[in-house]
Amino acid sequence: MAKCDEGYRCEVCGADVETVTESDLYLRFVLGEVPLELLHRLPERHLQCNPALAQYIVDPTFEPVACDGLFAKTELDPVFVATEERRVSRGYRRLLAIPTLGLTVPEYPLSVTPDGDAP
Ligand SMILES: [Zn+2]
């Protein structure tokens, strides 16, 4: 029966991704980077297991993640980094709220509204 177990295992560390609030895949879905039809086909990862994205989450409830190498935000343009921090942190707060919002999965992504998209 349980044929799709693998969809919930982190491809980086091999441990289960137990909730939507620790899922890198769902964060990217909320941000509009992953289309709904790919949500159940792409490998799952913990937020912390994808530092290239997680480094931009700035939130008191999230332990900061450092990303090394080419994509480290310390190596990138500060304006780009600030924009990413705002965008990804907003997505993260949305992710945290999902369990209490009572939404269906297609409603998870942040709507692209004029506010919040300012440069
Ligand atoms: Zn992991």
PDB file of C-alpha atoms and ligand atoms in Angstrom:
ATOM      1  CA  MET A   1       0.000   0.000   0.000  1.00  0.00           C
ATOM      2  CA  ALA A   2       2.592   2.531   1.061  1.00  0.00           C
ATOM      3  CA  LYS A   3       4.366   2.830  -2.226  1.00  0.00           C
ATOM      4  CA  CYS A   4       5.217   6.494  -2.093  1.00  0.00           C
ATOM      5  CA  ASP A   5       7.218   6.522   1.131  1.00  0.00           C
ATOM      6  CA  GLU A   6      10.226   7.737  -0.750  1.00  0.00           C
ATOM      7  CA  GLY A   7       8.572  11.017  -1.589  1.00  0.00           C
ATOM      8  CA  TYR A   8       8.971  12.072   2.024  1.00  0.00           C
ATOM      9  CA  ARG A   9      12.562  11.105   2.584  1.00  0.00           C
ATOM     10  CA  CYS A  10      15.177  13.813   2.390  1.00  0.00           C
ATOM     11  CA  GLU A  11      17.453  13.173  -0.573  1.00  0.00           C
ATOM     12  CA  VAL A  12      20.358  14.845   1.212  1.00  0.00           C
ATOM     13  CA  CYS A  13      20.435  13.349   4.709  1.00  0.00           C
ATOM     14  CA  GLY A  14      18.117  10.369   4.236  1.00  0.00           C
ATOM     15  CA  ALA A  15      15.914  11.185   7.221  1.00  0.00           C
ATOM     16  CA  ASP A  16      12.182  11.711   6.875  1.00  0.00           C
ATOM     17  CA  VAL A  17      10.807  15.153   6.216  1.00  0.00           C
ATOM     18  CA  GLU A  18       8.034  14.955   8.756  1.00  0.00           C
ATOM     19  CA  THR A  19       6.128  18.191   8.399  1.00  0.00           C
ATOM     20  CA  VAL A  20       5.456  20.710   5.700  1.00  0.00           C
ATOM     21  CA  THR A  21       7.132  23.380   7.831  1.00  0.00           C
ATOM     22  CA  GLU A  22      10.534  21.721   7.488  1.00  0.00           C
ATOM     23  CA  SER A  23      10.204  20.992   3.790  1.00  0.00           C
ATOM     24  CA  ASP A  24      12.401  22.741   1.252  1.00  0.00           C
ATOM     25  CA  LEU A  25      10.174  21.408  -1.513  1.00  0.00           C
ATOM     26  CA  TYR A  26       7.082  23.019  -0.041  1.00  0.00           C
ATOM     27  CA  LEU A  27       8.914  26.267   0.597  1.00  0.00           C
ATOM     28  CA  ARG A  28       9.800  26.414  -3.085  1.00  0.00           C
ATOM     29  CA  PHE A  29       6.198  25.545  -3.936  1.00  0.00           C
ATOM     30  CA  VAL A  30       4.957  28.403  -1.727  1.00  0.00           C
ATOM     31  CA  LEU A  31       7.396  30.710  -3.513  1.00  0.00           C
ATOM     32  CA  GLY A  32       6.038  29.652  -6.875  1.00  0.00           C
ATOM     33  CA  GLU A  33       9.264  27.929  -7.945  1.00  0.00           C
ATOM     34  CA  VAL A  34       7.781  24.438  -8.060  1.00  0.00           C
ATOM     35  CA  PRO A  35       4.591  23.845 -10.054  1.00  0.00           C
ATOM     36  CA  LEU A  36       1.818  21.856  -8.416  1.00  0.00           C
ATOM     37  CA  GLU A  37       2.142  18.997 -10.878  1.00  0.00           C
ATOM     38  CA  LEU A  38       5.769  18.438  -9.891  1.00  0.00           C
ATOM     39  CA  LEU A  39       5.189  18.602  -6.144  1.00  0.00           C
ATOM     40  CA  HIS A  40       4.856  14.867  -5.761  1.00  0.00           C
ATOM     41  CA  ARG A  41       7.566  13.969  -8.236  1.00  0.00           C
ATOM     42  CA  LEU A  42      10.498  16.020  -7.060  1.00  0.00           C
ATOM     43  CA  PRO A  43      12.728  14.761  -4.266  1.00  0.00           C
ATOM     44  CA  GLU A  44      11.997  16.051  -0.789  1.00  0.00           C
ATOM     45  CA  ARG A  45      14.606  17.890   1.301  1.00  0.00           C
ATOM     46  CA  HIS A  46      14.819  19.533   4.688  1.00  0.00           C
ATOM     47  CA  LEU A  47      15.150  23.299   4.690  1.00  0.00           C
ATOM     48  CA  GLN A  48      18.531  22.914   6.384  1.00  0.00           C
ATOM     49  CA  CYS A  49      19.630  20.446   3.738  1.00  0.00           C
ATOM     50  CA  ASN A  50      19.361  23.051   0.998  1.00  0.00           C
ATOM     51  CA  PRO A  51      21.542  25.857   2.363  1.00  0.00           C
ATOM     52  CA  ALA A  52      21.600  27.695  -0.974  1.00  0.00           C
ATOM     53  CA  LEU A  53      17.972  28.628  -0.308  1.00  0.00           C
ATOM     54  CA  ALA A  54      17.748  28.291   3.488  1.00  0.00           C
ATOM     55  CA  GLN A  55      20.471  30.881   4.037  1.00  0.00           C
ATOM     56  CA  TYR A  56      17.921  33.505   3.026  1.00  0.00           C
ATOM     57  CA  ILE A  57      15.442  32.581   5.754  1.00  0.00           C
ATOM     58  CA  VAL A  58      15.695  35.291   8.373  1.00  0.00           C
ATOM     59  CA  ASP A  59      13.250  34.482  11.143  1.00  0.00           C
ATOM     60  CA  PRO A  60      13.524  34.151  14.930  1.00  0.00           C
ATOM     61  CA  THR A  61      12.111  30.634  14.744  1.00  0.00           C
ATOM     62  CA  PHE A  62      14.640  29.466  12.193  1.00  0.00           C
ATOM     63  CA  GLU A  63      18.198  28.614  13.106  1.00  0.00           C
ATOM     64  CA  PRO A  64      20.368  30.397  10.530  1.00  0.00           C
ATOM     65  CA  VAL A  65      21.946  28.211   7.895  1.00  0.00           C
ATOM     66  CA  ALA A  66      25.274  29.071   6.346  1.00  0.00           C
ATOM     67  CA  CYS A  67      25.938  28.257   2.731  1.00  0.00           C
ATOM     68  CA  ASP A  68      29.518  27.729   1.592  1.00  0.00           C
ATOM     69  CA  GLY A  69      31.020  28.173  -1.807  1.00  0.00           C
ATOM     70  CA  LEU A  70      29.791  29.799  -4.952  1.00  0.00           C
ATOM     71  CA  PHE A  71      26.261  30.511  -3.754  1.00  0.00           C
ATOM     72  CA  ALA A  72      27.158  31.808  -0.292  1.00  0.00           C
ATOM     73  CA  LYS A  73      25.253  34.998   0.253  1.00  0.00           C
ATOM     74  CA  THR A  74      28.393  36.643   1.576  1.00  0.00           C
ATOM     75  CA  GLU A  75      29.728  36.357  -1.983  1.00  0.00           C
ATOM     76  CA  LEU A  76      26.672  37.839  -3.639  1.00  0.00           C
ATOM     77  CA  ASP A  77      25.405  41.317  -4.363  1.00  0.00           C
ATOM     78  CA  PRO A  78      23.952  42.809  -1.141  1.00  0.00           C
ATOM     79  CA  VAL A  79      20.913  44.164  -2.972  1.00  0.00           C
ATOM     80  CA  PHE A  80      20.144  40.748  -4.410  1.00  0.00           C
ATOM     81  CA  VAL A  81      20.673  39.156  -1.000  1.00  0.00           C
ATOM     82  CA  ALA A  82      18.319  41.620   0.705  1.00  0.00           C
ATOM     83  CA  THR A  83      15.650  40.950  -1.914  1.00  0.00           C
ATOM     84  CA  GLU A  84      16.047  37.217  -1.540  1.00  0.00           C
ATOM     85  CA  GLU A  85      15.931  37.429   2.243  1.00  0.00           C
ATOM     86  CA  ARG A  86      12.651  39.309   2.071  1.00  0.00           C
ATOM     87  CA  ARG A  87      11.159  36.947  -0.490  1.00  0.00           C
ATOM     88  CA  VAL A  88      12.289  33.678   1.082  1.00  0.00           C
ATOM     89  CA  SER A  89      11.530  34.766   4.661  1.00  0.00           C
ATOM     90  CA  ARG A  90       8.034  35.716   3.568  1.00  0.00           C
ATOM     91  CA  GLY A  91       7.632  32.280   2.029  1.00  0.00           C
ATOM     92  CA  TYR A  92       8.924  30.679   5.199  1.00  0.00           C
ATOM     93  CA  ARG A  93       6.376  32.516   7.358  1.00  0.00           C
ATOM     94  CA  ARG A  94       3.694  31.346   4.969  1.00  0.00           C
ATOM     95  CA  LEU A  95       5.010  27.813   5.288  1.00  0.00           C
ATOM     96  CA  LEU A  96       4.816  28.010   9.086  1.00  0.00           C
ATOM     97  CA  ALA A  97       1.220  29.194   8.882  1.00  0.00           C
ATOM     98  CA  ILE A  98       0.051  26.478   6.493  1.00  0.00           C
ATOM     99  CA  PRO A  99      -0.926  23.969   9.208  1.00  0.00           C
ATOM    100  CA  THR A 100      -3.293  26.542  10.715  1.00  0.00           C
ATOM    101  CA  LEU A 101      -4.652  28.130   7.549  1.00  0.00           C
ATOM    102  CA  GLY A 102      -6.869  25.261   6.451  1.00  0.00           C
ATOM    103  CA  LEU A 103      -5.913  25.630   2.803  1.00  0.00           C
ATOM    104  CA  THR A 104      -5.913  23.061   0.072  1.00  0.00           C
ATOM    105  CA  VAL A 105      -2.527  22.338  -1.465  1.00  0.00           C
ATOM    106  CA  PRO A 106      -3.130  24.416  -4.642  1.00  0.00           C
ATOM    107  CA  GLU A 107      -3.799  27.399  -2.366  1.00  0.00           C
ATOM    108  CA  TYR A 108      -0.448  27.180  -0.578  1.00  0.00           C
ATOM    109  CA  PRO A 109       1.606  29.454  -2.859  1.00  0.00           C
ATOM    110  CA  LEU A 110       1.837  33.133  -2.018  1.00  0.00           C
ATOM    111  CA  SER A 111      -0.310  35.121  -4.359  1.00  0.00           C
ATOM    112  CA  VAL A 112       1.674  37.477  -6.512  1.00  0.00           C
ATOM    113  CA  THR A 113       0.247  40.728  -5.255  1.00  0.00           C
ATOM    114  CA  PRO A 114       1.744  44.178  -5.802  1.00  0.00           C
ATOM    115  CA  ASP A 115       2.696  44.527  -2.137  1.00  0.00           C
ATOM    116  CA  GLY A 116       5.672  42.498  -1.073  1.00  0.00           C
ATOM    117  CA  ASP A 117       7.033  42.437  -4.590  1.00  0.00           C
ATOM    118  CA  ALA A 118       8.630  45.833  -4.445  1.00  0.00           C
ATOM    119  CA  PRO A 119      12.290  45.833  -5.446  1.00  0.00           C
TER     120      PRO A 119
HETATM  121 ZN    ZN B   1      17.699  16.353   5.264  1.00  0.00          ZN
END
